[in-house]
GROMACS .gro file of C-alpha atoms in nm:
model
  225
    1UNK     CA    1  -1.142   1.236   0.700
    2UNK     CA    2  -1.169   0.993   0.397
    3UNK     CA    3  -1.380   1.179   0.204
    4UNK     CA    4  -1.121   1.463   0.230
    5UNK     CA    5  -0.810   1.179   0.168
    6UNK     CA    6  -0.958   1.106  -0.134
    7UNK     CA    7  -1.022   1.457  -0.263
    8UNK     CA    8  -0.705   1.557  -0.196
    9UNK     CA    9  -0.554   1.243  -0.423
   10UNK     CA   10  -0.754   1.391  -0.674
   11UNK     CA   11  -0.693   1.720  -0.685
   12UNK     CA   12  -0.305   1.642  -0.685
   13UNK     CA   13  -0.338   1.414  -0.988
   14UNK     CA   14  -0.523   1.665  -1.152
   15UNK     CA   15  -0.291   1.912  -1.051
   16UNK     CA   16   0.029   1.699  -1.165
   17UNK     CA   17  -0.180   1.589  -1.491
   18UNK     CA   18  -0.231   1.975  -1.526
   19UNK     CA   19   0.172   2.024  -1.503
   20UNK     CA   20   0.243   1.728  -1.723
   21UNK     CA   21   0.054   1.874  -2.049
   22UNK     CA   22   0.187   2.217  -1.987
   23UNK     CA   23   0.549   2.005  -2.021
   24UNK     CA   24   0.433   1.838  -2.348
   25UNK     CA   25   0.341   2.158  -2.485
   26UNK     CA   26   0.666   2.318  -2.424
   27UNK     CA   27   0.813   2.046  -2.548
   28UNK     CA   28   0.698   1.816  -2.809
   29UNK     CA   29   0.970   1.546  -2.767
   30UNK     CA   30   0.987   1.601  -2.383
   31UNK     CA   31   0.759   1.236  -2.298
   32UNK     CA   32   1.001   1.091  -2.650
   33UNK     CA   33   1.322   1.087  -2.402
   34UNK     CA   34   1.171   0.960  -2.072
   35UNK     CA   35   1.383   0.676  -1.948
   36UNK     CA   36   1.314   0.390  -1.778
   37UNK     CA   37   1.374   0.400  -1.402
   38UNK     CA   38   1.721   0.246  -1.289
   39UNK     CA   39   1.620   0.335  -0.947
   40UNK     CA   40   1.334   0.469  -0.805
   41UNK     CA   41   1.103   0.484  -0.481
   42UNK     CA   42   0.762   0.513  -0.447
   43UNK     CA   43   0.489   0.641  -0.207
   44UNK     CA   44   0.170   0.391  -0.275
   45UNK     CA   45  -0.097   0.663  -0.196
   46UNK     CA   46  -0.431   0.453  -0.229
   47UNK     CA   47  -0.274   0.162   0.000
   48UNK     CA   48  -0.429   0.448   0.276
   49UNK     CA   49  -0.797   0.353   0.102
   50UNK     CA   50  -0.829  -0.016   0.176
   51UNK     CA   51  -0.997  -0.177   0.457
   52UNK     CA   52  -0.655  -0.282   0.611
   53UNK     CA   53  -0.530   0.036   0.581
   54UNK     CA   54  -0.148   0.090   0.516
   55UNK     CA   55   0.149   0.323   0.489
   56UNK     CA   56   0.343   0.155   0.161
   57UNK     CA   57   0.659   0.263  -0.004
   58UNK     CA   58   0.817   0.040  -0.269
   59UNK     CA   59   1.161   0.054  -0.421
   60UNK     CA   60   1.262   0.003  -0.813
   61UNK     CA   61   1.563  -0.143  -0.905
   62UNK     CA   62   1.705  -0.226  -1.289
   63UNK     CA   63   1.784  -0.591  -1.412
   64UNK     CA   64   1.825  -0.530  -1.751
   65UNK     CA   65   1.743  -0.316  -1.991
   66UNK     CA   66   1.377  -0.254  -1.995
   67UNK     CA   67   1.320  -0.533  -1.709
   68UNK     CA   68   1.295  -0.375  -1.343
   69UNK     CA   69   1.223  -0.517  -0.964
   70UNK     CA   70   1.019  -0.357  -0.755
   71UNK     CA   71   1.041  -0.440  -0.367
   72UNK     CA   72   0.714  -0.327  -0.139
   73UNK     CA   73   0.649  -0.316   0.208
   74UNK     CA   74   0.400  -0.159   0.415
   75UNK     CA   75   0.296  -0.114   0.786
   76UNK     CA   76  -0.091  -0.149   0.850
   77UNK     CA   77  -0.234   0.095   1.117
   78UNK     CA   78  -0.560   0.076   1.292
   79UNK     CA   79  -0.828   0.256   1.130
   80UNK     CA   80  -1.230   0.239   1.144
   81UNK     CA   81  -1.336   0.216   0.746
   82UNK     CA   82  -1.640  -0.041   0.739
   83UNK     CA   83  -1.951   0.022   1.003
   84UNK     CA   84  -1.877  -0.268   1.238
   85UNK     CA   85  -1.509  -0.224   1.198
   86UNK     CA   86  -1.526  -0.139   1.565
   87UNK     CA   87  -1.615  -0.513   1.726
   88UNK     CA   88  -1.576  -0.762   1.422
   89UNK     CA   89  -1.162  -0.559   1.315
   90UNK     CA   90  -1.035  -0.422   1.571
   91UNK     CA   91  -0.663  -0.339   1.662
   92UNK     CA   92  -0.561  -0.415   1.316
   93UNK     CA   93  -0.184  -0.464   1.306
   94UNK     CA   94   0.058  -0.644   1.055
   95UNK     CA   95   0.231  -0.568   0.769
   96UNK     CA   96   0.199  -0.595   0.331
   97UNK     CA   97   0.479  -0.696   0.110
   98UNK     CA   98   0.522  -0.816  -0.261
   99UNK     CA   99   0.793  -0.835  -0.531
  100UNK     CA  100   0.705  -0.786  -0.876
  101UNK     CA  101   0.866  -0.821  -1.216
  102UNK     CA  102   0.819  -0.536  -1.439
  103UNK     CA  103   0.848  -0.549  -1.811
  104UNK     CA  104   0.802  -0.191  -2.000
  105UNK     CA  105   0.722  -0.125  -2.332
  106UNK     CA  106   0.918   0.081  -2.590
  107UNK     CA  107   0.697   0.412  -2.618
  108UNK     CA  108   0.675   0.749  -2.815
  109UNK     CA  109   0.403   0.870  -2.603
  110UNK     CA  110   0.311   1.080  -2.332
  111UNK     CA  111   0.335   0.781  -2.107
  112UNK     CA  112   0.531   0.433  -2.024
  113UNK     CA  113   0.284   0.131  -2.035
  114UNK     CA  114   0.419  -0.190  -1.820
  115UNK     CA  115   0.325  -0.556  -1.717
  116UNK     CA  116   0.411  -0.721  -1.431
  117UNK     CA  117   0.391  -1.059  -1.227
  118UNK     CA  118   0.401  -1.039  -0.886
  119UNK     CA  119   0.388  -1.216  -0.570
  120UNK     CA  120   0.306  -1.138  -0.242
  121UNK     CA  121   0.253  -1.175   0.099
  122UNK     CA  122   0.044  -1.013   0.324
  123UNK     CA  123   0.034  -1.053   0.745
  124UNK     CA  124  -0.271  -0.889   0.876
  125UNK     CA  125  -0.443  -0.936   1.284
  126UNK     CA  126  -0.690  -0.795   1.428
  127UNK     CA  127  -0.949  -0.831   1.753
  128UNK     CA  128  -1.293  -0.986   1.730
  129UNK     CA  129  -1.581  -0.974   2.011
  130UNK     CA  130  -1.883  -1.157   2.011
  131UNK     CA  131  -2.161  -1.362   2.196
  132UNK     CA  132  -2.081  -1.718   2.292
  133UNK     CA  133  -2.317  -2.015   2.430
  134UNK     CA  134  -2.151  -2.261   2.636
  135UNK     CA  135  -2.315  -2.523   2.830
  136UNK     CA  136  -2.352  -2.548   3.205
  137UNK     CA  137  -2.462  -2.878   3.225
  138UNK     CA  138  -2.757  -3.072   3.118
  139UNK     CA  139  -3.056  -2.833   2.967
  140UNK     CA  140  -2.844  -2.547   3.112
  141UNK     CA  141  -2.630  -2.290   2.926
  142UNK     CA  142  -2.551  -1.962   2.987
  143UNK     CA  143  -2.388  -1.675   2.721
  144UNK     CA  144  -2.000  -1.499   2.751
  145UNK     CA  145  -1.907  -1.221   2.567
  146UNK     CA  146  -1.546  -1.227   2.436
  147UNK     CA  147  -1.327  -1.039   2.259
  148UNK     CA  148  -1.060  -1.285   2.060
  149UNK     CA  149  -0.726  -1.250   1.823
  150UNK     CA  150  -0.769  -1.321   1.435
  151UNK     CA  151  -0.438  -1.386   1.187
  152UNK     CA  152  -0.473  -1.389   0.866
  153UNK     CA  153  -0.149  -1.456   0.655
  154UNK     CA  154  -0.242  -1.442   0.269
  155UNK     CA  155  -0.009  -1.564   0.015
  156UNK     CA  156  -0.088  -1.508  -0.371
  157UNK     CA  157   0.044  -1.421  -0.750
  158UNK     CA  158  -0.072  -1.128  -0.963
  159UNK     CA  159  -0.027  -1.018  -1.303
  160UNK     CA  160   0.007  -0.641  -1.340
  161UNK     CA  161  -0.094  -0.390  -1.638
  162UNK     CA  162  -0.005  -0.021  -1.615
  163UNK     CA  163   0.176   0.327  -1.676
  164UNK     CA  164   0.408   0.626  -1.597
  165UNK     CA  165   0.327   0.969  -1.650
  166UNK     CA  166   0.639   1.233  -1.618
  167UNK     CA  167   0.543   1.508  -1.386
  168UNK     CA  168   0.935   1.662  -1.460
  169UNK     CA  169   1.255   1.504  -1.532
  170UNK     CA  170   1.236   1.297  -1.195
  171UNK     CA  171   0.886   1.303  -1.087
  172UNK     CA  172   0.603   1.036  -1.194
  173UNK     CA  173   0.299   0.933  -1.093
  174UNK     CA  174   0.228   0.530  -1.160
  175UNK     CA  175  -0.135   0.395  -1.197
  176UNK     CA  176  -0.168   0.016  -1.214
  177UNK     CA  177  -0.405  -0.239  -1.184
  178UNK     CA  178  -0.409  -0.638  -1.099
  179UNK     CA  179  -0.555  -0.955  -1.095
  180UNK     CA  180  -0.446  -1.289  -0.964
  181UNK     CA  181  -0.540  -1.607  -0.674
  182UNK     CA  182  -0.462  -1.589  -0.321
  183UNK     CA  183  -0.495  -1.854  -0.034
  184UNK     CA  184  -0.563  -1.721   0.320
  185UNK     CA  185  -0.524  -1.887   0.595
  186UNK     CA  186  -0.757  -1.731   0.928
  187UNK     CA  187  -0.653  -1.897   1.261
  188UNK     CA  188  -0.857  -1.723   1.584
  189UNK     CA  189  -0.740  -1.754   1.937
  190UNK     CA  190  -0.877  -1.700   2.259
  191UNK     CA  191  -1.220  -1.802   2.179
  192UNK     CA  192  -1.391  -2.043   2.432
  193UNK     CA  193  -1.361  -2.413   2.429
  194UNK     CA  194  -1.613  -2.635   2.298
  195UNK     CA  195  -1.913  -2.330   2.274
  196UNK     CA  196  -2.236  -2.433   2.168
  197UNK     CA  197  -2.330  -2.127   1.915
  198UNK     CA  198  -2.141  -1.821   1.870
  199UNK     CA  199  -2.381  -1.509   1.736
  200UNK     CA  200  -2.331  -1.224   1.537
  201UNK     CA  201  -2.172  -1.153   1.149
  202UNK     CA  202  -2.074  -1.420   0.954
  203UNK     CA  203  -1.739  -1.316   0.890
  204UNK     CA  204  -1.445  -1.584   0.812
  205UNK     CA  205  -1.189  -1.758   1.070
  206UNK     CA  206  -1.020  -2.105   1.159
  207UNK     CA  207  -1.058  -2.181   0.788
  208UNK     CA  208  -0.854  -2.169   0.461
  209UNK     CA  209  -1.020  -1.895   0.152
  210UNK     CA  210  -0.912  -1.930  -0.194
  211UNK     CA  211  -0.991  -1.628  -0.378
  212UNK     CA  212  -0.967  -1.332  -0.665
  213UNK     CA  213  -0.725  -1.140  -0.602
  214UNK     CA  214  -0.788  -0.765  -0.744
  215UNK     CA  215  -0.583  -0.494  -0.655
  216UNK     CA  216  -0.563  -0.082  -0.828
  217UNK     CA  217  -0.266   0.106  -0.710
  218UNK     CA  218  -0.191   0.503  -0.745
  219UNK     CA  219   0.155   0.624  -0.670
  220UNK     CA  220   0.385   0.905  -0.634
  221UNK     CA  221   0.746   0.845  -0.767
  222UNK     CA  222   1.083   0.965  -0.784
  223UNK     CA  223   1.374   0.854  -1.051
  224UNK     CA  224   1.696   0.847  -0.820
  225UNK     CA  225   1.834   0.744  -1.162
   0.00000   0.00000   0.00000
């Protein structure tokens, strides 16, 4: 199902890529008269590729000339993409969202480069099960197997670096990519009290991460105006 996700995001960029140049050959000055986005929405196609795996639309508004704001949210549903997604991620639930501050470039060319800062916030839980060694008493202990809730809220700043290619007079497909710090914060509950060892993956909870943030972003837009 993945495999055929991602071939079919790159067949319609080739496809659209395909359209553009046919555009630019018909007309020469066609990319020379592209506007800026006053308004605009956007489907965030590869949002569907990460490990949390979401459906993400964003929405582009004008400050001022050349300056924009662009408003995301998306709703993570529960998908299997890693091999032990099954016991250490399960039920993932939660949302992304960021604002970002986009600057574009004045440009004769066949597309519209932009920078960006942006923050965001993302709100992501899940299910965890493993193996747990609690103590019966003295040289006793005996082993539970329990399935527990993870949150993770993340909170971070990115700057941006990308570009618009026209796929018609409305159409555009946006490719950008990001790098920043974020700081999550991993509480678990429902795990047993006072355990002696708990077995399996070493993944994170019950601790604060600070960390790269890297994100790459592919999306399908429409210029309301």
């Amino acid at each position: 199902m993945l495999r055929l996700f991602v071939l079919g995001v790159l067949g319609l960029g080739l496809t659209f890529s395909s359209l553009a140049q046919n555009v630019y050959r018909l007309d020469s000055s066609y990319h020379a008269d592209q506007p800026v986005p006053e308004l605009a929405v956007h489907w965030v196609a590869t949002q569907n590729l990460g490990h949390f795996s979401t459906h993400m639309l964003s929405f582009e508004h004008r400050l001022v000339d050349r300056i924009n704001l662009e408003h995301s949210l998306g709703i993570i549903y529960d998908r299997n993409v890693i091999e032990d997604d099954d016991i250490y991620f399960e039920r993932k639930r939660g949302f992304k969202s960021a604002v970002k501050v986009k600057f574009y470039d004045k440009s004769d060319r066949s597309f519209q480069p932009f920078y960006g800062v942006e923050a965001f916030f993302n709100h992501r839980m899940f299910e965890r099960t493993r193996t747990f060694e609690l103590a019966c008493g003295t040289d006793c202990s005996y082993f539970e197997r329990r399935t527990y809730d993870i949150e993770n809220n993340t909170l971070g700043l990115r700057v941006n670096a990308g570009l618009t290619s026209p796929l018609s007079d409305r159409l555009y497909i946006e490719l950008e990519g990001a790098m920043g710090i974020q700081y999550s914060n991993l509480t678990s509950t429902g795990k047993p009290d006072d355990f002696l060892t708990q077995y399996g993956r070493l993944y994170a909870e019950d601790e604060t991460i600070t960390n790269y943030a890297i994100n790459m972003n592919i999306k399908l837009a429409y210029r309301i105006k």
